[in-house]
PDB file of N, CA and C in Angstrom:
ATOM      1  N   UNK M   1     144.122  37.327  55.895  1.00 52.00           N
ATOM      2  CA  UNK M   1     144.225  36.480  56.660  1.00 52.00           C
ATOM      3  C   UNK M   1     144.829  35.117  55.888  1.00 52.00           C
ATOM      4  N   UNK M   2     145.715  34.555  55.515  1.00 73.00           N
ATOM      5  CA  UNK M   2     146.322  33.160  55.268  1.00 73.00           C
ATOM      6  C   UNK M   2     145.705  32.056  55.313  1.00 73.00           C
ATOM      7  N   UNK M   3     144.949  31.252  55.144  1.00 87.00           N
ATOM      8  CA  UNK M   3     145.083  29.822  55.426  1.00 87.00           C
ATOM      9  C   UNK M   3     145.676  29.179  56.672  1.00 87.00           C
ATOM     10  N   UNK M   4     146.398  28.459  57.196  1.00 87.00           N
ATOM     11  CA  UNK M   4     147.433  27.692  57.537  1.00 87.00           C
ATOM     12  C   UNK M   4     147.425  26.167  56.964  1.00 87.00           C
ATOM     13  N   UNK M   5     148.975  25.968  56.824  1.00 92.00           N
ATOM     14  CA  UNK M   5     148.888  24.916  55.657  1.00 92.00           C
ATOM     15  C   UNK M   5     148.368  23.677  56.197  1.00 92.00           C
ATOM     16  N   UNK M   6     148.723  22.746  56.154  1.00 92.00           N
ATOM     17  CA  UNK M   6     148.530  21.325  56.510  1.00 92.00           C
ATOM     18  C   UNK M   6     149.071  20.914  57.625  1.00 92.00           C
ATOM     19  N   UNK M   7     150.842  21.274  57.646  1.00 94.00           N
ATOM     20  CA  UNK M   7     152.028  21.293  58.669  1.00 94.00           C
ATOM     21  C   UNK M   7     152.219  22.210  59.789  1.00 94.00           C
ATOM     22  N   UNK M   8     151.232  23.308  59.633  1.00 93.00           N
ATOM     23  CA  UNK M   8     151.121  24.328  60.743  1.00 93.00           C
ATOM     24  C   UNK M   8     149.855  23.961  61.298  1.00 93.00           C
ATOM     25  N   UNK M   9     148.906  23.158  60.737  1.00 92.00           N
ATOM     26  CA  UNK M   9     148.078  22.912  61.895  1.00 92.00           C
ATOM     27  C   UNK M   9     148.394  21.482  62.382  1.00 92.00           C
ATOM     28  N   UNK M  10     149.250  21.147  61.937  1.00 93.00           N
ATOM     29  CA  UNK M  10     149.769  19.588  62.698  1.00 93.00           C
ATOM     30  C   UNK M  10     150.481  19.895  64.163  1.00 93.00           C
ATOM     31  N   UNK M  11     151.046  21.246  63.762  1.00 92.00           N
ATOM     32  CA  UNK M  11     152.019  21.154  64.777  1.00 92.00           C
ATOM     33  C   UNK M  11     151.357  22.510  65.473  1.00 92.00           C
ATOM     34  N   UNK M  12     150.050  23.160  65.401  1.00 91.00           N
ATOM     35  CA  UNK M  12     149.815  23.565  66.852  1.00 91.00           C
ATOM     36  C   UNK M  12     148.575  22.559  66.957  1.00 91.00           C
ATOM     37  N   UNK M  13     148.124  21.771  66.076  1.00 90.00           N
ATOM     38  CA  UNK M  13     147.361  20.562  66.942  1.00 90.00           C
ATOM     39  C   UNK M  13     148.602  20.090  67.845  1.00 90.00           C
ATOM     40  N   UNK M  14     149.456  19.733  68.253  1.00 91.00           N
ATOM     41  CA  UNK M  14     150.380  18.787  68.734  1.00 91.00           C
ATOM     42  C   UNK M  14     150.808  20.044  69.719  1.00 91.00           C
ATOM     43  N   UNK M  15     151.167  20.900  69.559  1.00 89.00           N
ATOM     44  CA  UNK M  15     151.644  22.462  70.602  1.00 89.00           C
ATOM     45  C   UNK M  15     150.352  22.212  71.954  1.00 89.00           C
ATOM     46  N   UNK M  16     148.662  22.191  71.527  1.00 87.00           N
ATOM     47  CA  UNK M  16     147.891  22.344  72.121  1.00 87.00           C
ATOM     48  C   UNK M  16     147.117  21.497  73.109  1.00 87.00           C
ATOM     49  N   UNK M  17     147.741  20.198  72.206  1.00 89.00           N
ATOM     50  CA  UNK M  17     147.671  18.721  73.162  1.00 89.00           C
ATOM     51  C   UNK M  17     148.345  18.439  73.890  1.00 89.00           C
ATOM     52  N   UNK M  18     149.564  18.901  73.745  1.00 88.00           N
ATOM     53  CA  UNK M  18     150.593  18.533  74.672  1.00 88.00           C
ATOM     54  C   UNK M  18     150.803  19.586  75.788  1.00 88.00           C
ATOM     55  N   UNK M  19     150.581  20.692  75.578  1.00 86.00           N
ATOM     56  CA  UNK M  19     150.744  21.838  76.634  1.00 86.00           C
ATOM     57  C   UNK M  19     149.615  22.275  77.757  1.00 86.00           C
ATOM     58  N   UNK M  20     150.459  22.057  79.061  1.00 79.00           N
ATOM     59  CA  UNK M  20     149.187  22.148  80.128  1.00 79.00           C
ATOM     60  C   UNK M  20     149.302  23.781  80.350  1.00 79.00           C
ATOM     61  N   UNK M  21     147.835  24.067  79.903  1.00 75.00           N
ATOM     62  CA  UNK M  21     147.854  25.442  80.174  1.00 75.00           C
ATOM     63  C   UNK M  21     147.387  26.167  81.833  1.00 75.00           C
ATOM     64  N   UNK M  22     148.532  27.660  81.602  1.00 78.00           N
ATOM     65  CA  UNK M  22     148.947  27.985  83.361  1.00 78.00           C
ATOM     66  C   UNK M  22     147.417  29.103  83.266  1.00 78.00           C
ATOM     67  N   UNK M  23     146.539  28.319  84.548  1.00 75.00           N
ATOM     68  CA  UNK M  23     145.672  29.218  85.070  1.00 75.00           C
ATOM     69  C   UNK M  23     146.299  29.748  86.394  1.00 75.00           C
ATOM     70  N   UNK M  24     145.089  31.078  86.746  1.00 76.00           N
ATOM     71  CA  UNK M  24     145.242  31.803  87.711  1.00 76.00           C
ATOM     72  C   UNK M  24     143.803  31.599  88.686  1.00 76.00           C
ATOM     73  N   UNK M  25     143.281  30.636  89.503  1.00 75.00           N
ATOM     74  CA  UNK M  25     141.754  30.526  89.603  1.00 75.00           C
ATOM     75  C   UNK M  25     141.443  31.642  90.680  1.00 75.00           C
ATOM     76  N   UNK M  26     142.156  32.854  90.803  1.00 76.00           N
ATOM     77  CA  UNK M  26     142.011  34.032  91.419  1.00 76.00           C
ATOM     78  C   UNK M  26     141.052  34.984  90.466  1.00 76.00           C
ATOM     79  N   UNK M  27     141.998  34.582  89.205  1.00 77.00           N
ATOM     80  CA  UNK M  27     141.342  35.612  88.088  1.00 77.00           C
ATOM     81  C   UNK M  27     140.295  35.157  87.292  1.00 77.00           C
ATOM     82  N   UNK M  28     139.100  36.068  87.741  1.00 75.00           N
ATOM     83  CA  UNK M  28     137.648  36.290  86.892  1.00 75.00           C
ATOM     84  C   UNK M  28     137.646  36.853  85.495  1.00 75.00           C
ATOM     85  N   UNK M  29     137.457  35.964  84.269  1.00 75.00           N
ATOM     86  CA  UNK M  29     137.525  35.924  82.960  1.00 75.00           C
ATOM     87  C   UNK M  29     135.564  36.738  82.797  1.00 75.00           C
ATOM     88  N   UNK M  30     135.673  37.078  81.428  1.00 73.00           N
ATOM     89  CA  UNK M  30     134.797  37.437  81.488  1.00 73.00           C
ATOM     90  C   UNK M  30     133.342  36.783  80.802  1.00 73.00           C
ATOM     91  N   UNK M  31     133.650  34.469  80.835  1.00 71.00           N
ATOM     92  CA  UNK M  31     132.422  33.835  81.233  1.00 71.00           C
ATOM     93  C   UNK M  31     132.098  34.060  82.638  1.00 71.00           C
ATOM     94  N   UNK M  32     133.289  34.091  83.546  1.00 70.00           N
ATOM     95  CA  UNK M  32     132.521  33.646  84.873  1.00 70.00           C
ATOM     96  C   UNK M  32     132.424  34.820  85.324  1.00 70.00           C
ATOM     97  N   UNK M  33     132.324  36.215  84.807  1.00 70.00           N
ATOM     98  CA  UNK M  33     131.485  37.334  85.162  1.00 70.00           C
ATOM     99  C   UNK M  33     130.181  37.067  85.060  1.00 70.00           C
ATOM    100  N   UNK M  34     129.752  36.563  83.558  1.00 67.00           N
ATOM    101  CA  UNK M  34     128.935  36.730  82.722  1.00 67.00           C
ATOM    102  C   UNK M  34     127.738  35.719  83.653  1.00 67.00           C
ATOM    103  N   UNK M  35     128.350  34.404  84.080  1.00 67.00           N
ATOM    104  CA  UNK M  35     127.692  33.305  84.384  1.00 67.00           C
ATOM    105  C   UNK M  35     127.423  34.068  85.867  1.00 67.00           C
ATOM    106  N   UNK M  36     128.298  34.794  86.723  1.00 63.00           N
ATOM    107  CA  UNK M  36     127.656  35.594  88.136  1.00 63.00           C
ATOM    108  C   UNK M  36     126.790  36.571  88.178  1.00 63.00           C
ATOM    109  N   UNK M  37     126.383  37.027  86.911  1.00 68.00           N
ATOM    110  CA  UNK M  37     125.044  37.550  86.845  1.00 68.00           C
ATOM    111  C   UNK M  37     124.112  36.727  86.173  1.00 68.00           C
ATOM    112  N   UNK M  38     123.846  35.457  85.911  1.00 69.00           N
ATOM    113  CA  UNK M  38     122.732  34.777  85.255  1.00 69.00           C
ATOM    114  C   UNK M  38     121.762  34.751  86.520  1.00 69.00           C
ATOM    115  N   UNK M  39     120.639  34.340  86.081  1.00 75.00           N
ATOM    116  CA  UNK M  39     119.062  34.802  86.980  1.00 75.00           C
ATOM    117  C   UNK M  39     118.314  33.785  85.879  1.00 75.00           C
ATOM    118  N   UNK M  40     117.412  32.855  87.123  1.00 82.00           N
ATOM    119  CA  UNK M  40     116.667  32.141  86.841  1.00 82.00           C
ATOM    120  C   UNK M  40     115.422  32.268  87.085  1.00 82.00           C
ATOM    121  N   UNK M  41     114.449  32.230  86.267  1.00 87.00           N
ATOM    122  CA  UNK M  41     113.189  32.996  86.084  1.00 87.00           C
ATOM    123  C   UNK M  41     111.820  31.734  86.134  1.00 87.00           C
ATOM    124  N   UNK M  42     111.144  32.249  86.722  1.00 91.00           N
ATOM    125  CA  UNK M  42     110.052  31.144  87.233  1.00 91.00           C
ATOM    126  C   UNK M  42     109.248  31.095  85.939  1.00 91.00           C
ATOM    127  N   UNK M  43     108.161  30.246  85.660  1.00 93.00           N
ATOM    128  CA  UNK M  43     107.917  30.062  83.985  1.00 93.00           C
ATOM    129  C   UNK M  43     106.711  31.037  83.281  1.00 93.00           C
ATOM    130  N   UNK M  44     106.070  32.051  84.932  1.00 95.00           N
ATOM    131  CA  UNK M  44     105.431  33.091  83.875  1.00 95.00           C
ATOM    132  C   UNK M  44     106.023  34.086  83.448  1.00 95.00           C
ATOM    133  N   UNK M  45     107.181  34.384  84.376  1.00 93.00           N
ATOM    134  CA  UNK M  45     107.996  35.749  84.199  1.00 93.00           C
ATOM    135  C   UNK M  45     108.924  35.092  83.079  1.00 93.00           C
ATOM    136  N   UNK M  46     108.738  34.256  82.234  1.00 92.00           N
ATOM    137  CA  UNK M  46     109.947  33.874  81.112  1.00 92.00           C
ATOM    138  C   UNK M  46     108.895  33.987  80.332  1.00 92.00           C
ATOM    139  N   UNK M  47     108.071  33.681  80.199  1.00 94.00           N
ATOM    140  CA  UNK M  47     106.629  33.750  79.438  1.00 94.00           C
ATOM    141  C   UNK M  47     106.160  34.685  79.184  1.00 94.00           C
ATOM    142  N   UNK M  48     106.010  35.856  80.374  1.00 94.00           N
ATOM    143  CA  UNK M  48     106.190  37.157  79.842  1.00 94.00           C
ATOM    144  C   UNK M  48     107.459  38.096  79.696  1.00 94.00           C
ATOM    145  N   UNK M  49     108.565  37.413  79.164  1.00 93.00           N
ATOM    146  CA  UNK M  49     109.719  38.270  78.872  1.00 93.00           C
ATOM    147  C   UNK M  49     110.219  38.221  77.406  1.00 93.00           C
ATOM    148  N   UNK M  50     109.339  36.746  76.958  1.00 93.00           N
ATOM    149  CA  UNK M  50     108.985  36.337  76.157  1.00 93.00           C
ATOM    150  C   UNK M  50     108.244  37.066  74.809  1.00 93.00           C
ATOM    151  N   UNK M  51     106.925  37.596  75.571  1.00 96.00           N
ATOM    152  CA  UNK M  51     105.948  38.102  74.530  1.00 96.00           C
ATOM    153  C   UNK M  51     106.689  39.236  74.687  1.00 96.00           C
ATOM    154  N   UNK M  52     107.468  39.681  75.935  1.00 95.00           N
ATOM    155  CA  UNK M  52     107.358  41.485  75.443  1.00 95.00           C
ATOM    156  C   UNK M  52     108.293  41.144  74.381  1.00 95.00           C
ATOM    157  N   UNK M  53     109.808  40.396  74.477  1.00 94.00           N
ATOM    158  CA  UNK M  53     110.824  40.158  73.472  1.00 94.00           C
ATOM    159  C   UNK M  53     109.984  40.106  71.870  1.00 94.00           C
ATOM    160  N   UNK M  54     109.140  39.794  71.699  1.00 94.00           N
ATOM    161  CA  UNK M  54     108.631  39.504  70.490  1.00 94.00           C
ATOM    162  C   UNK M  54     107.453  40.463  69.972  1.00 94.00           C
ATOM    163  N   UNK M  55     107.237  41.102  70.942  1.00 96.00           N
ATOM    164  CA  UNK M  55     106.158  42.431  71.182  1.00 96.00           C
ATOM    165  C   UNK M  55     107.269  43.836  70.795  1.00 96.00           C
ATOM    166  N   UNK M  56     108.312  43.785  71.318  1.00 94.00           N
ATOM    167  CA  UNK M  56     109.002  44.891  71.218  1.00 94.00           C
ATOM    168  C   UNK M  56     110.431  45.270  70.179  1.00 94.00           C
ATOM    169  N   UNK M  57     110.105  43.625  70.007  1.00 94.00           N
ATOM    170  CA  UNK M  57     111.814  43.375  68.908  1.00 94.00           C
ATOM    171  C   UNK M  57     112.769  43.886  70.051  1.00 94.00           C
ATOM    172  N   UNK M  58     113.050  43.613  71.339  1.00 93.00           N
ATOM    173  CA  UNK M  58     114.140  44.082  71.956  1.00 93.00           C
ATOM    174  C   UNK M  58     114.552  42.175  73.040  1.00 93.00           C
ATOM    175  N   UNK M  59     116.152  42.758  72.894  1.00 90.00           N
ATOM    176  CA  UNK M  59     116.400  41.545  73.836  1.00 90.00           C
ATOM    177  C   UNK M  59     115.828  41.519  75.405  1.00 90.00           C
ATOM    178  N   UNK M  60     116.166  40.069  75.720  1.00 89.00           N
ATOM    179  CA  UNK M  60     115.715  39.990  77.328  1.00 89.00           C
ATOM    180  C   UNK M  60     116.968  41.543  78.063  1.00 89.00           C
ATOM    181  N   UNK M  61     117.996  41.381  78.145  1.00 87.00           N
ATOM    182  CA  UNK M  61     118.827  42.502  78.724  1.00 87.00           C
ATOM    183  C   UNK M  61     117.939  44.046  78.417  1.00 87.00           C
ATOM    184  N   UNK M  62     117.738  44.595  77.478  1.00 92.00           N
ATOM    185  CA  UNK M  62     116.609  45.577  77.546  1.00 92.00           C
ATOM    186  C   UNK M  62     115.577  45.828  78.214  1.00 92.00           C
ATOM    187  N   UNK M  63     114.878  44.734  77.963  1.00 93.00           N
ATOM    188  CA  UNK M  63     113.087  44.715  78.204  1.00 93.00           C
ATOM    189  C   UNK M  63     113.860  45.139  80.036  1.00 93.00           C
ATOM    190  N   UNK M  64     114.460  43.760  80.616  1.00 92.00           N
ATOM    191  CA  UNK M  64     114.684  43.979  82.048  1.00 92.00           C
ATOM    192  C   UNK M  64     115.089  44.726  82.364  1.00 92.00           C
ATOM    193  N   UNK M  65     116.188  45.974  81.594  1.00 93.00           N
ATOM    194  CA  UNK M  65     116.791  46.608  82.163  1.00 93.00           C
ATOM    195  C   UNK M  65     115.619  47.992  81.852  1.00 93.00           C
ATOM    196  N   UNK M  66     115.087  48.286  81.713  1.00 95.00           N
ATOM    197  CA  UNK M  66     114.056  49.215  80.963  1.00 95.00           C
ATOM    198  C   UNK M  66     113.024  49.268  82.716  1.00 95.00           C
ATOM    199  N   UNK M  67     112.673  47.576  82.445  1.00 94.00           N
ATOM    200  CA  UNK M  67     111.821  47.704  84.282  1.00 94.00           C
ATOM    201  C   UNK M  67     112.669  48.164  85.092  1.00 94.00           C
ATOM    202  N   UNK M  68     114.174  47.976  85.155  1.00 94.00           N
ATOM    203  CA  UNK M  68     114.537  47.855  86.675  1.00 94.00           C
ATOM    204  C   UNK M  68     114.801  49.682  86.607  1.00 94.00           C
ATOM    205  N   UNK M  69     115.094  50.328  85.368  1.00 96.00           N
ATOM    206  CA  UNK M  69     115.234  51.424  85.238  1.00 96.00           C
ATOM    207  C   UNK M  69     113.598  52.126  85.529  1.00 96.00           C
ATOM    208  N   UNK M  70     112.517  51.615  85.163  1.00 96.00           N
ATOM    209  CA  UNK M  70     111.286  52.442  85.977  1.00 96.00           C
ATOM    210  C   UNK M  70     110.740  52.511  87.056  1.00 96.00           C
ATOM    211  N   UNK M  71     111.043  50.823  88.100  1.00 96.00           N
ATOM    212  CA  UNK M  71     110.975  50.856  88.954  1.00 96.00           C
ATOM    213  C   UNK M  71     111.803  51.923  89.625  1.00 96.00           C
ATOM    214  N   UNK M  72     113.280  52.449  89.357  1.00 96.00           N
ATOM    215  CA  UNK M  72     113.925  52.953  90.194  1.00 96.00           C
ATOM    216  C   UNK M  72     113.539  54.403  90.208  1.00 96.00           C
ATOM    217  N   UNK M  73     112.663  54.995  88.623  1.00 96.00           N
ATOM    218  CA  UNK M  73     112.158  56.318  88.751  1.00 96.00           C
ATOM    219  C   UNK M  73     110.767  56.383  89.833  1.00 96.00           C
ATOM    220  N   UNK M  74     110.188  54.974  90.046  1.00 95.00           N
ATOM    221  CA  UNK M  74     108.888  55.122  90.638  1.00 95.00           C
ATOM    222  C   UNK M  74     109.448  55.256  92.017  1.00 95.00           C
ATOM    223  N   UNK M  75     110.477  54.682  93.016  1.00 95.00           N
ATOM    224  CA  UNK M  75     110.764  54.499  93.987  1.00 95.00           C
ATOM    225  C   UNK M  75     111.669  56.403  94.075  1.00 95.00           C
ATOM    226  N   UNK M  76     112.326  56.805  93.631  1.00 94.00           N
ATOM    227  CA  UNK M  76     113.026  57.989  93.652  1.00 94.00           C
ATOM    228  C   UNK M  76     111.625  58.945  93.623  1.00 94.00           C
ATOM    229  N   UNK M  77     110.468  58.997  92.783  1.00 94.00           N
ATOM    230  CA  UNK M  77     109.524  59.736  92.689  1.00 94.00           C
ATOM    231  C   UNK M  77     108.699  59.561  94.511  1.00 94.00           C
ATOM    232  N   UNK M  78     108.594  58.615  94.655  1.00 94.00           N
ATOM    233  CA  UNK M  78     107.966  58.373  96.242  1.00 94.00           C
ATOM    234  C   UNK M  78     108.510  59.184  97.192  1.00 94.00           C
ATOM    235  N   UNK M  79     109.944  59.104  97.073  1.00 91.00           N
ATOM    236  CA  UNK M  79     110.973  59.652  97.977  1.00 91.00           C
ATOM    237  C   UNK M  79     110.750  61.343  98.634  1.00 91.00           C
ATOM    238  N   UNK M  80     110.116  61.312  97.173  1.00 87.00           N
ATOM    239  CA  UNK M  80     109.884  63.090  97.080  1.00 87.00           C
ATOM    240  C   UNK M  80     108.894  63.496  97.389  1.00 87.00           C
TER     241      UNK M  80
END
């Protein structure tokens, strides 16, 4: 992919500056969906999660996913 020329950059800047974007408020994009999944933690939970991240070298998502799966397995075992 080649770099833009100075003229192309100015034309793109003018296009983006003077063009009003068209949006559909009813359509949820990836950033809105991700925002809806956001979870806020209390200080103790955040510290625990940070310690686990450092210990296991896993992302917060991986750690929480594992915790949820273990909890679901315990609930399933308790039902049987």
